GROMACS .gro file of C-alpha atoms in nm:
model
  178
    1UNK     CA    1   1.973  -2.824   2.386
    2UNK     CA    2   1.911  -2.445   2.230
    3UNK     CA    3   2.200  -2.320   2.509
    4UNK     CA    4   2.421  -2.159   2.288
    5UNK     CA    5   2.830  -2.218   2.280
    6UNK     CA    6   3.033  -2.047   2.578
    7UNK     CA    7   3.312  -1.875   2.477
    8UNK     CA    8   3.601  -1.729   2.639
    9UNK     CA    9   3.568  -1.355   2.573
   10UNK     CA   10   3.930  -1.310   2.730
   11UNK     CA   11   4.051  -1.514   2.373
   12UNK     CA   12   3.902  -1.239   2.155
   13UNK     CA   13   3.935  -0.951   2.352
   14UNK     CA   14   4.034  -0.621   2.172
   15UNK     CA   15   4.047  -0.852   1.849
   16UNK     CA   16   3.871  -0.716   1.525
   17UNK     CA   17   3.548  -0.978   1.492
   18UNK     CA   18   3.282  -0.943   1.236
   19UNK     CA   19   2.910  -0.987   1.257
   20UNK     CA   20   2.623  -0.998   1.056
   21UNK     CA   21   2.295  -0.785   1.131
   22UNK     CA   22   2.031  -1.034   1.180
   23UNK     CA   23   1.780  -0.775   1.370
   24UNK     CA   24   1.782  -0.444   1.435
   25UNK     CA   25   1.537  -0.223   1.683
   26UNK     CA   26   1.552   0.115   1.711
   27UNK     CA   27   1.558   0.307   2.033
   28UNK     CA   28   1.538   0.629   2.148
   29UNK     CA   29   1.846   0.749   2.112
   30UNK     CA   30   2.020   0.410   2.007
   31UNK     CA   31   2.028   0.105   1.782
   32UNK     CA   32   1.987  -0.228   1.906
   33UNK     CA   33   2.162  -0.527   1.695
   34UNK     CA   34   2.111  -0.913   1.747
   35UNK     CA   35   2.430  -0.994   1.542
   36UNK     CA   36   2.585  -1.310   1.478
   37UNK     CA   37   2.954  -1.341   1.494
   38UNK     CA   38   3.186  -1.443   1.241
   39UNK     CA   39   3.522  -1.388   1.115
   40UNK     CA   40   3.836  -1.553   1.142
   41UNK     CA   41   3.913  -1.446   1.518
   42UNK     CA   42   3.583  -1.638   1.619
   43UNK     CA   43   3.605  -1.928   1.388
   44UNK     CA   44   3.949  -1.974   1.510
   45UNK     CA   45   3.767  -2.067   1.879
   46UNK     CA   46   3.637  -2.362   1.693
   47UNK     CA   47   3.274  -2.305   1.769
   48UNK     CA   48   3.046  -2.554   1.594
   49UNK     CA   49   2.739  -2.344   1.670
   50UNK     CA   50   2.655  -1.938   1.560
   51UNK     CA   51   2.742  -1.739   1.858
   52UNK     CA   52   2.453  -1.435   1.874
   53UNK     CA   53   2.538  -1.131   2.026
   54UNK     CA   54   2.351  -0.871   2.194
   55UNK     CA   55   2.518  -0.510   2.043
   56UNK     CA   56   2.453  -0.145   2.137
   57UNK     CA   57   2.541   0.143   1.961
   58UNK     CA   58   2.511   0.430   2.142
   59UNK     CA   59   2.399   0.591   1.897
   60UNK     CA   60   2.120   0.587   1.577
   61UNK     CA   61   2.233   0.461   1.265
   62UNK     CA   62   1.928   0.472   1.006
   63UNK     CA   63   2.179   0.316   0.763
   64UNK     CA   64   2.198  -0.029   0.860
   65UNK     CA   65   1.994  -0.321   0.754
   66UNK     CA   66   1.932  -0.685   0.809
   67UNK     CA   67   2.231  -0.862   0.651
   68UNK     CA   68   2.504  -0.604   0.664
   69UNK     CA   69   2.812  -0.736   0.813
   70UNK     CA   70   3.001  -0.542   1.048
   71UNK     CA   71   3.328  -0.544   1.189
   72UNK     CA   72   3.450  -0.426   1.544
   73UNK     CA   73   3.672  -0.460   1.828
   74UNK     CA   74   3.591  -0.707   2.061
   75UNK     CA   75   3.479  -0.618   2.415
   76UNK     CA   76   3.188  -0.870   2.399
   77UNK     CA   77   3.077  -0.937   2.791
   78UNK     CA   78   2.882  -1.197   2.948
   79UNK     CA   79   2.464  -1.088   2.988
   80UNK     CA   80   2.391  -1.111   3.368
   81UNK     CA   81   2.152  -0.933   3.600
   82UNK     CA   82   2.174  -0.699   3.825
   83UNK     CA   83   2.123  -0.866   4.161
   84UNK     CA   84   1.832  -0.672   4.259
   85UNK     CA   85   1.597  -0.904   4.484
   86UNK     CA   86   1.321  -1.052   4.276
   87UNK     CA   87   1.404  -0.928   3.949
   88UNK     CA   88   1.357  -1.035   3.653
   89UNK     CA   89   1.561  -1.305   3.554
   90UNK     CA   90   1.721  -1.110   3.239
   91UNK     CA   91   2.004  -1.334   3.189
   92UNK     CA   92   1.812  -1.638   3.158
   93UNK     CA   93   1.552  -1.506   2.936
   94UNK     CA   94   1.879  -1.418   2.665
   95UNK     CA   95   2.002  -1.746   2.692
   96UNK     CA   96   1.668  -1.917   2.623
   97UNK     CA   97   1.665  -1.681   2.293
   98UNK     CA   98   1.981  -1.798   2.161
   99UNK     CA   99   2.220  -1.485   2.330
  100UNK     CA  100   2.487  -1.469   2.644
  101UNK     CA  101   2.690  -1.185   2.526
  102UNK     CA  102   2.654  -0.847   2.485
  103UNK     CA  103   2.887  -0.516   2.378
  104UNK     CA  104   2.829  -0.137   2.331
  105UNK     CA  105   2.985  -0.032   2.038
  106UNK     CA  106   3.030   0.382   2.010
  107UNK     CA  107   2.948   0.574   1.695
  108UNK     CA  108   3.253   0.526   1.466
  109UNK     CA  109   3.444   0.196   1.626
  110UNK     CA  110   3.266  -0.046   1.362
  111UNK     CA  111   3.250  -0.024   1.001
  112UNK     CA  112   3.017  -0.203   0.784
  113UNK     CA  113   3.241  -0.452   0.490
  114UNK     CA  114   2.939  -0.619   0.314
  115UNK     CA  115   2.606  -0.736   0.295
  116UNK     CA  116   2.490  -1.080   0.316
  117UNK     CA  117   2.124  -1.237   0.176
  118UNK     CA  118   1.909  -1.531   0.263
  119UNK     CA  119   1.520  -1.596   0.311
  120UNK     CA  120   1.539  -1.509   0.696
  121UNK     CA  121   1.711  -1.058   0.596
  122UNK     CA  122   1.462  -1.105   0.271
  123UNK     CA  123   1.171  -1.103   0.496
  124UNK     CA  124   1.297  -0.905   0.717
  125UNK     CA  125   1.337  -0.623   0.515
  126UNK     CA  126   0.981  -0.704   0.314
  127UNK     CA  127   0.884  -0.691   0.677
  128UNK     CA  128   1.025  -0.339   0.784
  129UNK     CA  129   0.928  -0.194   0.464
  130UNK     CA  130   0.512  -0.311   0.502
  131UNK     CA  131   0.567  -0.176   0.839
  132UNK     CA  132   0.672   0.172   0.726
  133UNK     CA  133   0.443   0.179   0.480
  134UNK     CA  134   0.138   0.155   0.700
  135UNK     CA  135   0.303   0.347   0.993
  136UNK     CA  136   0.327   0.676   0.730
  137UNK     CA  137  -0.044   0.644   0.588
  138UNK     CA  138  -0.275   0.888   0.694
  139UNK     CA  139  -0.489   0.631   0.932
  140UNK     CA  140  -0.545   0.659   1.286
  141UNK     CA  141  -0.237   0.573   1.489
  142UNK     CA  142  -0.454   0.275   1.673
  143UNK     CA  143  -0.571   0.202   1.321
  144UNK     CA  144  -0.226   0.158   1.210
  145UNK     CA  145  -0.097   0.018   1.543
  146UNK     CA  146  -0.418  -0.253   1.492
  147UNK     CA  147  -0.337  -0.333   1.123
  148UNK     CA  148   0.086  -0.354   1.186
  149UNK     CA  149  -0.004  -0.616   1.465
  150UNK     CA  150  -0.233  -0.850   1.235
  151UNK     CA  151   0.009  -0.836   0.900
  152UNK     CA  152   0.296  -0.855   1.070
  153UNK     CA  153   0.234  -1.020   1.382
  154UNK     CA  154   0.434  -0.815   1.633
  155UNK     CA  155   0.204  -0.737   1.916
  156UNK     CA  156   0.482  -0.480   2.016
  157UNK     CA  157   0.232  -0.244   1.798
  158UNK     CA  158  -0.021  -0.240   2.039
  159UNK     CA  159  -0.093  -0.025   2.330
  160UNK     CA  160  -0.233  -0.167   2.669
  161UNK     CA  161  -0.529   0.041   2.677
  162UNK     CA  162  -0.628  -0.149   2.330
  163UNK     CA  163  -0.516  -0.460   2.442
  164UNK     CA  164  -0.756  -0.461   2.741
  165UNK     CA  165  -0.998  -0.361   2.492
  166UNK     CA  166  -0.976  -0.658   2.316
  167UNK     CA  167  -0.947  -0.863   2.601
  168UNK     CA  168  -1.262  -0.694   2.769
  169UNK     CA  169  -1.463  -0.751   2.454
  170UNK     CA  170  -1.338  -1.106   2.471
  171UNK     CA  171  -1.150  -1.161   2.150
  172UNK     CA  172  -0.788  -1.084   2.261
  173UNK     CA  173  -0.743  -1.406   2.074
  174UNK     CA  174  -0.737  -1.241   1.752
  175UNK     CA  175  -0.433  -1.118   1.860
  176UNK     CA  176  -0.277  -1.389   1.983
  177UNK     CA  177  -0.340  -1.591   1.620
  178UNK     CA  178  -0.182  -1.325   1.437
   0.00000   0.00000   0.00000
């Protein structure tokens, strides 16, 4: 039922879609976008259902946020695994969250055309900016690491040496409810 729409990427390819930001994580030395596709090139595919995406820039762009819509060339590929024996089942997992295609986008082949606002970006935003906030206070990193789990519920924050903690002391639930 939550499978989202198949496309065929061949339709689109090399066509100028747009997206809009609905997460972003940053890596190392990328950005990592859940974007949902739009634009006329996708609505032509008469898709009744959003069509996530998996993006990659290789690159960091500190400029983006939640709700900024994007457009790009199309080169969107299907998510699969590798085909090592016994991994993890990658592809699956992406489907079950709503996402079966993905695209690396380089530093200057998108451009962002407008921003876009509903409850979901709102908190999102509110969301990134408690998170900042309590990441640059002067606590303890496991302090803040601790407090950024419980407000904003993204056990991500924690380390596995405190989550054994918490485990060994027998209220790793704590975590959990948050």
């Amino acid at each position: 039922i939550n499978r989202p729409p198949e496309i065929d990427t061949s339709v689109i390819e090399n066509k100028i879609i747009s997206g809009e930001i609905r997460e972003i994580t940053d890596k190392d030395l990328s950005t990592r976008l859940i974007v949902k596709l739009c634009g006329s090139n996708i609505d032509s595919l008469n898709i009744t259902r959003s069509i996530n995406a998996l993006i990659y820039l290789d690159h960091k762009n500190f400029m983006l946020k939640e709700g900024d819509i994007i457009i790009f060339k199309s080169h969107l590929a299907r998510i699969k695994n590798l085909g090592n024996p016994e991994e993890f089942d990658y592809s699956s997992y992406m489907s079950h969250n709503g996402i079966l295609y993905t695209q690396t986008i380089k530093e200057n082949a998108y451009k962002v055309i407008g921003h876009s606002e509903d409850i979901f970006i709102t908190s999102r935003c509110l969301q990134r900016k408690v998170i900042n906030l309590i990441l640059n206070s002067s606590l303890q990193p496991n302090t803040k690491q601790l407090i950024c789990t419980a407000v904003i519920g993204d056990a991500n924050f924690i380390d596995d040496d405190t989550r054994q903690i918490f485990s060994k002391a027998g209220i790793a639930h704590i975590l959990a409810i948050s």
